[in-house]
Short mmCIF file of C-alpha atoms and ligand atoms in Angstrom, two decimals:
data_model
loop_
_atom_site.label_atom_id
_atom_site.label_comp_id
_atom_site.label_asym_id
_atom_site.label_seq_id
_atom_site.Cartn_x
_atom_site.Cartn_y
_atom_site.Cartn_z
CA UNK A 1 8.60 52.99 149.96
CA UNK A 2 11.60 50.26 149.54
CA UNK A 3 11.82 47.44 147.03
CA UNK A 4 10.57 44.84 149.52
CA UNK A 5 7.74 46.69 151.30
CA UNK A 6 6.64 47.24 147.50
CA UNK A 7 6.88 43.30 146.27
CA UNK A 8 5.09 42.30 149.32
CA UNK A 9 2.38 45.55 148.90
CA UNK A 10 1.90 47.36 145.90
CA UNK A 11 -0.72 46.89 144.43
CA UNK A 12 -2.66 44.86 147.03
CA UNK A 13 -5.30 46.40 148.48
CA UNK A 14 -7.98 44.39 151.38
CA UNK A 15 -10.66 43.00 149.68
CA UNK A 16 -13.59 45.78 150.07
CA UNK A 17 -16.20 43.31 150.76
CA UNK A 18 -14.66 40.98 153.64
CA UNK A 19 -11.57 42.55 154.41
CA UNK A 20 -9.40 39.89 153.41
CA UNK A 21 -6.04 40.54 153.66
CA UNK A 22 -4.81 38.58 150.49
CA UNK A 23 -5.90 39.82 146.82
CA UNK A 24 -9.43 37.31 146.11
CA UNK A 25 -8.94 35.02 143.03
CA UNK A 26 -11.94 36.54 140.83
CA UNK A 27 -12.63 33.84 139.10
CA UNK A 28 -15.33 35.52 136.34
CA UNK A 29 -16.21 36.25 132.92
CA UNK A 30 -18.30 39.02 133.42
CA UNK A 31 -19.35 41.53 135.86
CA UNK A 32 -22.89 42.95 136.76
CA UNK A 33 -23.89 46.47 135.31
CA UNK A 34 -25.65 48.85 137.59
CA UNK A 35 -28.17 50.14 134.70
CA UNK A 36 -28.11 49.76 130.46
CA UNK A 37 -24.51 51.49 129.58
CA UNK A 38 -23.20 52.01 133.43
CA UNK A 39 -20.65 49.10 134.08
CA UNK A 40 -18.85 49.51 137.61
CA UNK A 41 -15.64 49.98 135.83
CA UNK A 42 -15.31 46.16 135.13
CA UNK A 43 -17.52 45.12 131.99
CA UNK A 44 -15.87 42.00 130.58
CA UNK A 45 -12.90 39.95 132.64
CA UNK A 46 -10.54 39.95 129.07
CA UNK A 47 -10.61 43.71 129.09
CA UNK A 48 -10.03 43.66 133.08
CA UNK A 49 -10.27 41.20 135.88
CA UNK A 50 -9.45 42.82 139.79
CA UNK A 51 -6.81 39.88 140.39
CA UNK A 52 -5.10 40.38 136.89
CA UNK A 53 -4.94 44.42 137.37
CA UNK A 54 -3.60 43.41 141.48
CA UNK A 55 -0.38 41.75 140.02
CA UNK A 56 -0.30 44.25 137.27
CA UNK A 57 0.54 46.97 139.38
CA UNK A 58 2.70 45.65 141.82
CA UNK A 59 4.87 44.95 138.37
CA UNK A 60 4.61 48.36 137.24
CA UNK A 61 5.46 49.52 140.57
CA UNK A 62 8.69 46.94 140.73
CA UNK A 63 10.50 48.00 137.37
CA UNK A 64 9.46 51.70 137.86
CA UNK A 65 7.30 52.05 135.10
CA UNK A 66 3.94 54.30 133.88
CA UNK A 67 1.65 50.76 133.29
CA UNK A 68 1.97 46.73 132.87
CA UNK A 69 0.44 44.18 131.23
CA UNK A 70 0.59 40.78 132.25
CA UNK A 71 -0.29 38.22 129.76
CA UNK A 72 -0.50 34.21 129.13
CA UNK A 73 3.39 33.01 128.24
CA UNK A 74 6.24 35.17 128.13
CA UNK A 75 6.06 34.83 124.23
CA UNK A 76 2.74 36.35 124.04
CA UNK A 77 4.20 39.18 126.38
CA UNK A 78 6.55 39.69 123.64
CA UNK A 79 4.76 39.13 120.87
CA UNK A 80 2.16 41.90 122.16
CA UNK A 81 5.68 44.00 122.36
CA UNK A 82 6.33 43.34 118.61
CA UNK A 83 2.67 44.81 117.79
CA UNK A 84 4.90 48.29 118.83
CA UNK A 85 6.58 48.07 114.69
CA UNK A 86 4.83 47.24 111.96
CA UNK A 87 5.08 45.40 108.28
CA UNK A 88 8.29 47.06 106.98
CA UNK A 89 10.06 47.98 109.86
CA UNK A 90 13.27 46.77 110.56
CA UNK A 91 14.43 44.96 114.41
CA UNK A 92 18.26 45.30 115.44
CA UNK A 93 17.70 42.53 118.14
CA UNK A 94 20.79 40.68 120.44
CA UNK A 95 22.66 37.91 119.12
CA UNK A 96 21.26 34.99 121.64
CA UNK A 97 18.21 35.95 122.59
CA UNK A 98 16.28 33.16 124.13
CA UNK A 99 15.08 30.30 121.60
CA UNK A 100 11.28 30.72 121.47
CA UNK A 101 12.56 34.84 120.27
CA UNK A 102 14.19 34.06 117.99
CA UNK A 103 11.48 31.54 117.24
CA UNK A 104 9.06 33.93 117.15
CA UNK A 105 10.73 36.64 115.25
CA UNK A 106 12.46 34.58 112.53
CA UNK A 107 9.97 32.25 111.89
CA UNK A 108 6.51 34.11 112.47
CA UNK A 109 7.09 37.97 112.38
CA UNK A 110 9.27 37.49 109.02
CA UNK A 111 6.17 36.72 107.10
CA UNK A 112 4.22 39.51 108.22
CA UNK A 113 6.74 41.57 106.77
CA UNK A 114 9.27 42.98 109.97
CA UNK A 115 13.16 41.88 109.59
CA UNK A 116 15.20 41.36 112.19
CA UNK A 117 19.26 41.95 112.40
CA UNK A 118 21.25 40.09 115.56
CA UNK A 119 24.56 41.55 116.92
CA UNK A 120 26.59 41.42 119.26
CA UNK A 121 24.47 43.93 121.56
CA UNK A 122 27.28 43.88 123.90
CA UNK A 123 29.28 46.46 121.54
CA UNK A 124 27.81 49.71 120.84
CA UNK A 125 29.60 49.90 117.43
CA UNK A 126 27.84 47.10 116.59
CA UNK A 127 24.24 48.25 117.09
CA UNK A 128 25.30 51.59 115.18
CA UNK A 129 26.31 49.27 112.24
CA UNK A 130 23.15 47.41 112.46
CA UNK A 131 20.94 50.82 111.98
CA UNK A 132 18.66 51.50 108.77
CA UNK A 133 16.80 53.71 107.91
CA UNK A 134 13.52 51.71 108.85
CA UNK A 135 15.07 50.30 112.22
CA UNK A 136 12.39 51.03 114.52
CA UNK A 137 13.69 48.90 117.61
CA UNK A 138 16.25 47.32 119.43
CA UNK A 139 15.12 44.76 121.33
CA UNK A 140 17.79 43.52 124.20
CA UNK A 141 18.46 40.56 126.32
CA UNK A 142 20.91 41.05 129.22
CA UNK A 143 22.13 38.28 130.88
CA UNK A 144 21.75 36.62 127.17
CA UNK A 145 20.63 33.24 127.21
CA UNK A 146 22.99 31.25 127.93
CA UNK A 147 26.11 33.24 126.84
CA UNK A 148 25.66 35.75 129.73
CA UNK A 149 26.68 38.42 127.49
CA UNK A 150 26.33 41.39 129.14
CA UNK A 151 24.76 44.72 127.19
CA UNK A 152 24.88 48.09 128.40
CA UNK A 153 21.20 49.22 128.64
CA UNK A 154 21.81 53.56 129.34
CA UNK A 155 24.60 53.54 126.23
CA UNK A 156 22.08 51.98 123.88
CA UNK A 157 19.00 52.98 125.61
CA UNK A 158 20.50 56.44 124.88
CA UNK A 159 21.32 55.84 120.99
CA UNK A 160 17.85 54.98 120.59
CA UNK A 161 16.19 58.07 122.09
CA UNK A 162 18.51 60.31 120.27
CA UNK A 163 17.40 57.63 117.37
CA UNK A 164 13.49 57.93 117.64
CA UNK A 165 13.77 54.25 118.42
CA UNK A 166 12.18 51.80 120.98
CA UNK A 167 14.77 50.08 123.39
CA UNK A 168 12.99 47.06 124.43
CA UNK A 169 14.81 44.91 127.20
CA UNK A 170 13.78 41.36 128.20
CA UNK A 171 14.63 41.35 132.06
CA UNK A 172 13.56 37.42 132.77
CA UNK A 173 16.62 36.57 134.08
CA UNK A 174 18.11 39.19 136.71
CA UNK A 175 14.33 40.55 137.48
CA UNK A 176 13.33 44.10 138.65
CA UNK A 177 15.55 42.88 141.88
CA UNK A 178 19.09 43.29 139.94
CA UNK A 179 17.94 45.06 137.01
CA UNK A 180 15.87 48.01 136.54
CA UNK A 181 16.46 48.54 132.80
CA UNK A 182 13.79 51.80 133.02
CA UNK A 183 15.40 53.57 135.34
CA UNK A 184 18.33 52.98 132.59
CA UNK A 185 16.72 54.85 130.21
CA UNK A 186 14.67 52.08 128.27
CA UNK A 187 11.31 52.43 126.99
CA UNK A 188 9.85 48.70 127.36
CA UNK A 189 11.01 45.66 129.65
CA UNK A 190 9.50 42.33 128.81
CA UNK A 191 9.49 39.35 131.60
CA UNK A 192 8.39 35.87 131.39
CA UNK A 193 7.08 35.54 134.73
CA UNK A 194 7.39 31.33 134.12
CA UNK A 195 10.79 32.50 135.81
CA UNK A 196 11.97 34.10 138.68
CA UNK A 197 8.88 36.41 139.11
CA UNK A 198 6.98 33.74 139.87
CA UNK A 199 9.45 31.78 141.13
CA UNK A 200 8.05 28.95 141.67
CA UNK A 201 7.69 26.20 138.77
CA UNK A 202 3.90 26.23 138.65
CA UNK A 203 2.55 28.88 136.47
CA UNK A 204 3.54 30.02 132.67
CA UNK A 205 2.87 33.72 131.98
CA UNK A 206 4.39 36.96 131.08
CA UNK A 207 4.17 40.84 131.79
CA UNK A 208 5.64 44.14 129.49
CA UNK A 209 6.05 47.16 131.81
CA UNK A 210 6.40 50.23 129.78
CA UNK A 211 7.77 53.69 129.93
CA UNK A 212 5.68 55.83 127.31
CA UNK A 213 2.41 56.94 127.78
CA UNK A 214 1.55 56.08 124.40
CA UNK A 215 3.38 52.67 124.33
CA UNK A 216 0.99 52.02 127.40
CA UNK A 217 -2.03 52.67 125.72
CA UNK A 218 -0.98 50.50 123.10
CA UNK A 219 -0.30 47.45 124.69
CA UNK A 220 -3.30 48.01 126.33
CA UNK A 221 -5.09 48.03 124.05
CA UNK A 222 -3.43 44.74 122.26
CA UNK A 223 -3.97 42.75 125.09
CA UNK A 224 -7.30 43.36 124.97
CA UNK A 225 -7.84 42.72 121.35
CA UNK A 226 -5.87 39.70 121.17
CA UNK A 227 -7.09 38.24 124.42
CA UNK A 228 -3.63 36.63 125.72
CA UNK A 229 -4.51 37.44 128.75
CA UNK A 230 -3.24 36.18 132.40
CA UNK A 231 -5.82 33.93 134.06
CA UNK A 232 -6.98 35.00 137.35
CA UNK A 233 -5.45 32.19 139.11
CA UNK A 234 -1.97 32.33 137.45
CA UNK A 235 -2.26 36.59 138.37
CA UNK A 236 -2.97 35.46 141.89
CA UNK A 237 -0.21 32.93 141.88
CA UNK A 238 2.41 35.33 141.01
CA UNK A 239 1.23 37.93 142.91
CA UNK A 240 2.02 35.48 145.52
CA UNK A 241 5.64 34.73 143.76
CA UNK A 242 6.61 37.75 143.92
CA UNK A 243 5.52 38.61 147.59
CA UNK A 244 8.70 36.76 148.44
CA UNK A 245 10.99 37.90 144.88
CA UNK A 246 13.75 39.93 147.56
CA UNK A 247 14.11 37.40 149.64
CA UNK A 248 14.62 34.62 146.87
CA UNK A 249 16.71 36.39 144.44
CA UNK A 250 18.93 37.11 147.21
CA UNK A 251 19.83 33.00 148.25
CA UNK A 252 19.80 32.94 144.34
CA UNK A 253 22.56 35.32 144.52
CA UNK A 254 24.18 34.25 147.79
CA UNK A 255 23.96 30.02 146.19
CA UNK A 256 24.53 31.06 142.74
CA UNK A 257 27.99 33.14 143.22
CA UNK A 258 29.04 30.03 145.47
CA UNK A 259 28.20 27.66 142.75
CA UNK A 260 29.80 29.36 140.16
CA UNK A 261 33.30 29.88 142.48
CA UNK A 262 33.46 25.52 143.12
CA UNK A 263 32.81 24.82 138.91
CA UNK A 264 35.46 27.82 138.31
CA UNK A 265 38.07 25.72 140.31
CA UNK A 266 37.04 22.26 139.30
CA UNK A 267 39.58 20.62 136.62
CA UNK A 268 36.38 18.80 134.76
CA UNK A 269 34.65 22.54 134.13
CA UNK A 270 36.91 24.64 130.60
CA UNK A 271 35.16 27.31 131.33
CA UNK A 272 32.08 29.89 133.47
CA UNK A 273 30.16 32.40 132.55
CA UNK A 274 28.68 34.03 135.10
CA UNK A 275 28.98 37.67 135.31
CA UNK A 276 29.60 37.95 139.22
CA UNK A 277 33.10 36.54 138.40
CA UNK A 278 35.74 38.38 138.15
CA UNK A 279 37.15 36.68 135.08
CA UNK A 280 34.05 37.30 133.04
CA UNK A 281 35.27 39.73 130.58
CA UNK A 282 32.46 42.14 131.99
CA UNK A 283 32.39 41.63 135.16
CA UNK A 284 32.88 45.87 135.70
CA UNK A 285 29.75 46.46 133.44
CA UNK A 286 28.31 43.75 135.78
CA UNK A 287 29.23 45.79 139.38
CA UNK A 288 27.51 48.85 137.40
CA UNK A 289 24.29 48.27 135.93
CA UNK A 290 23.12 45.42 138.24
CA UNK A 291 22.52 44.87 141.96
CA UNK A 292 23.25 41.06 141.83
CA UNK A 293 24.17 38.34 139.14
CA UNK A 294 21.55 35.43 140.46
CA UNK A 295 21.36 32.12 139.75
CA UNK A 296 21.73 31.13 136.39
CA UNK A 297 25.77 29.85 135.69
CA UNK A 298 26.74 28.05 132.43
CA UNK A 299 29.65 26.29 132.19
CA UNK A 300 31.97 23.88 129.13
CA UNK A 301 32.95 20.86 130.22
CA UNK A 302 35.93 19.54 128.75
CA UNK A 303 34.19 18.24 125.70
CA UNK A 304 30.85 17.00 124.56
CA UNK A 305 31.50 13.42 125.46
CA UNK A 306 31.98 14.46 128.80
CA UNK A 307 28.54 16.14 128.88
CA UNK A 308 27.22 12.95 127.70
CA UNK A 309 28.38 11.33 131.10
CA UNK A 310 27.62 14.60 133.74
CA UNK A 311 24.36 14.08 133.44
CA UNK A 312 22.96 10.41 134.62
CA UNK A 313 24.24 10.59 137.98
CA UNK A 314 22.76 13.96 139.22
CA UNK A 315 20.18 13.16 142.01
CA UNK A 316 19.10 16.99 143.36
CA UNK A 317 19.76 18.99 139.70
CA UNK A 318 16.98 17.84 137.69
CA UNK A 319 17.25 17.65 134.05
CA UNK A 320 14.93 20.62 132.62
CA UNK A 321 14.28 23.15 130.65
CA UNK A 322 13.19 26.74 132.46
CA UNK A 323 14.54 28.71 135.35
CA UNK A 324 14.50 30.31 138.29
CA UNK A 325 12.36 28.28 140.46
CA UNK A 326 13.30 27.15 143.82
CA UNK A 327 14.53 24.26 142.91
CA UNK A 328 18.10 24.09 140.93
CA UNK A 329 17.01 22.72 137.30
CA UNK A 330 20.03 21.88 134.81
CA UNK A 331 19.61 21.59 130.96
CA UNK A 332 21.78 20.91 127.99
CA UNK A 333 21.00 24.36 125.92
CA UNK A 334 22.27 22.89 121.99
CA UNK A 335 19.58 19.76 122.69
CA UNK A 336 16.82 21.41 124.60
CA UNK A 337 16.32 25.56 125.74
CA UNK A 338 18.35 26.28 122.13
CA UNK A 339 17.06 22.76 119.56
CA UNK A 340 15.49 25.17 117.55
CA UNK A 341 18.52 27.45 116.88
CA UNK A 342 20.34 26.61 113.16
CA UNK A 343 23.06 24.28 113.75
CA UNK A 344 25.63 26.71 111.88
CA UNK A 345 24.11 29.74 114.71
CA UNK A 346 24.50 27.36 117.28
CA UNK A 347 28.24 27.21 116.32
CA UNK A 348 28.37 30.80 115.95
CA UNK A 349 27.07 31.38 119.54
CA UNK A 350 29.32 28.82 121.22
CA UNK A 351 26.49 26.04 121.97
CA UNK A 352 28.08 23.58 122.01
CA UNK A 353 27.18 20.25 123.31
CA UNK A 354 29.51 20.33 126.01
CA UNK A 355 27.87 23.93 127.33
CA UNK A 356 25.48 22.91 130.19
CA UNK A 357 23.70 25.85 131.82
CA UNK A 358 22.30 25.63 135.19
CA UNK A 359 19.78 27.77 137.55
CA UNK A 360 20.93 27.37 140.88
CA UNK A 361 17.97 26.90 143.61
CA UNK A 362 17.53 28.16 147.27
CA UNK A 363 18.67 24.75 148.54
CA UNK A 364 21.45 24.40 151.25
CA UNK A 365 24.66 24.94 148.84
CA UNK A 366 26.08 22.04 149.88
CA UNK A 367 23.66 19.92 148.78
CA UNK A 368 23.68 21.42 145.30
CA UNK A 369 27.98 21.27 145.30
CA UNK A 370 27.74 17.88 146.03
CA UNK A 371 25.65 16.70 143.53
CA UNK A 372 27.52 18.62 140.78
CA UNK A 373 30.82 16.82 142.23
CA UNK A 374 28.72 13.52 141.34
CA UNK A 375 28.19 14.65 138.00
CA UNK A 376 31.98 16.32 137.28
CA UNK A 377 33.48 13.09 138.56
CA UNK A 378 31.90 10.95 135.57
CA UNK A 379 32.22 13.65 133.10
C1 LIG B 1 11.04 31.52 129.34
C2 LIG B 1 12.06 32.75 129.09
C3 LIG B 1 10.83 33.64 127.60
C4 LIG B 1 9.71 32.93 127.24
O1 LIG B 1 8.60 33.09 128.07
P1 LIG B 1 7.68 31.78 128.37
O2 LIG B 1 6.95 32.09 129.51
O3 LIG B 1 8.27 30.38 128.80
O4 LIG B 1 6.22 31.83 126.96
C5 LIG B 1 11.86 34.59 127.30
N1 LIG B 1 12.38 35.44 127.57
C6 LIG B 1 13.38 34.68 128.33
C7 LIG B 1 14.92 35.62 128.55
C8 LIG B 1 13.34 33.18 129.10
O5 LIG B 1 13.40 32.77 129.93
#
C-alpha cells in the first residue's frame, strides 16, 4: 500500500464487538481471563492495550520496521532506547541534539556508567575518530534542532553495521513521510509523537521503531518492566493524528519553503537555516535522503537586541516551545528549548540569542508572512 493509505489504515481494524470503524479507546486496566492461567492474549493494560497496539502497528508500518513500542513521552522512548546499552558502554551523539536528550545523557545516564562523546556527525570522519573499543551505539538527530545540520544516515548506518554498533535516529523533525531511516540501514528510530506525528499539540508521547528482532524484544520487555507506556486516550489521539500526517506534512513543507524563501530575501534576517533552500550547505544531501524539508526553520536576526524587539509584535505566531502542530509556533532556543545547554556549548554551536526557530504551521501562508513582517519591522 502507499504511504497515505497506510497512514489511514495500518493497524486499524473494525472493532469485533460492534464493527466500529474507528479504533475504540480501551480505557481499562485489566481483562477477564477465560480460565485460571488462560487469558485472551490480553492480561494487564501496562503490558498490552488494543488502542496502543493499533497505534504501534501503524507506526511500525509507516517506518518500515519489525516492531514498534509507544511511550508516555519522547524522553521515555529515548530512555528505553538507552537500555540497549549498559554501564561501561560509550555512545557517540550528534553534537546539537534536542536539549532534553542532552540533559538525559549528561545529567542522568552518565551517573549510571554510560559515557557520551558529542561530535558533528555530518562529517563521517568525526564519527570514526570518536569510536572507542567500548563504543556500542551512535545516536543521530537529523536534521539537528535547531541548527538544522544533516547527517548522512546511510553512511553512518553502514559504518555502524561494519563495526557491530547500534545506529539510532531521532526522526521527530521529518517523520517517515519525508525520511525513513530504517530503509537507509539504521537499526532504531525514535520519535517524540508530541510533534508532527500527533500534529495537533494536544498530546505528549513517544515511540521506538526497531529493525532487529533482538532489539524489538528488549524494548518490549523494557516498556512493560519500566512501565512508561502511552495511555489509551493518547494512543487514540496519535492514531487519529497519523491519518492526516501526509496531508499535514505536505502543507508544512509548502508553507515552510515559502517562509524560508521570504526570510532569506528579507534585509532584517542575517541567515536562514533550512535544508530545502539551495543555500543550505547540505542541500544535495537533503535532496538525496529526504522527500521534503517540512516546517522547521531557524534563522539569525542581525543581533540579540533585534531578537529582543522581534517577538513582541507577533500576533499569529505563538511564542512557545514544542513544534510540529498545525499552528505556527516560534521560539528563542537559547532562552527556551536549549536553556539547559551550558552557555559555553551554546556559543560553540551557534545557539546565540539572535537565533529564532519557527515551526511553520498549516495556516494561510500570507498570514504567517504578514506576522513575521510585523516582527521584522520592529527588530
Ligand atoms: C520534543 C523532542 C523530544 C522529546 O520529546 P517529548 O515528547 O517532549 O518527551 C526528543 N527529540 C526531539 C527532536 C524533539 O523535538
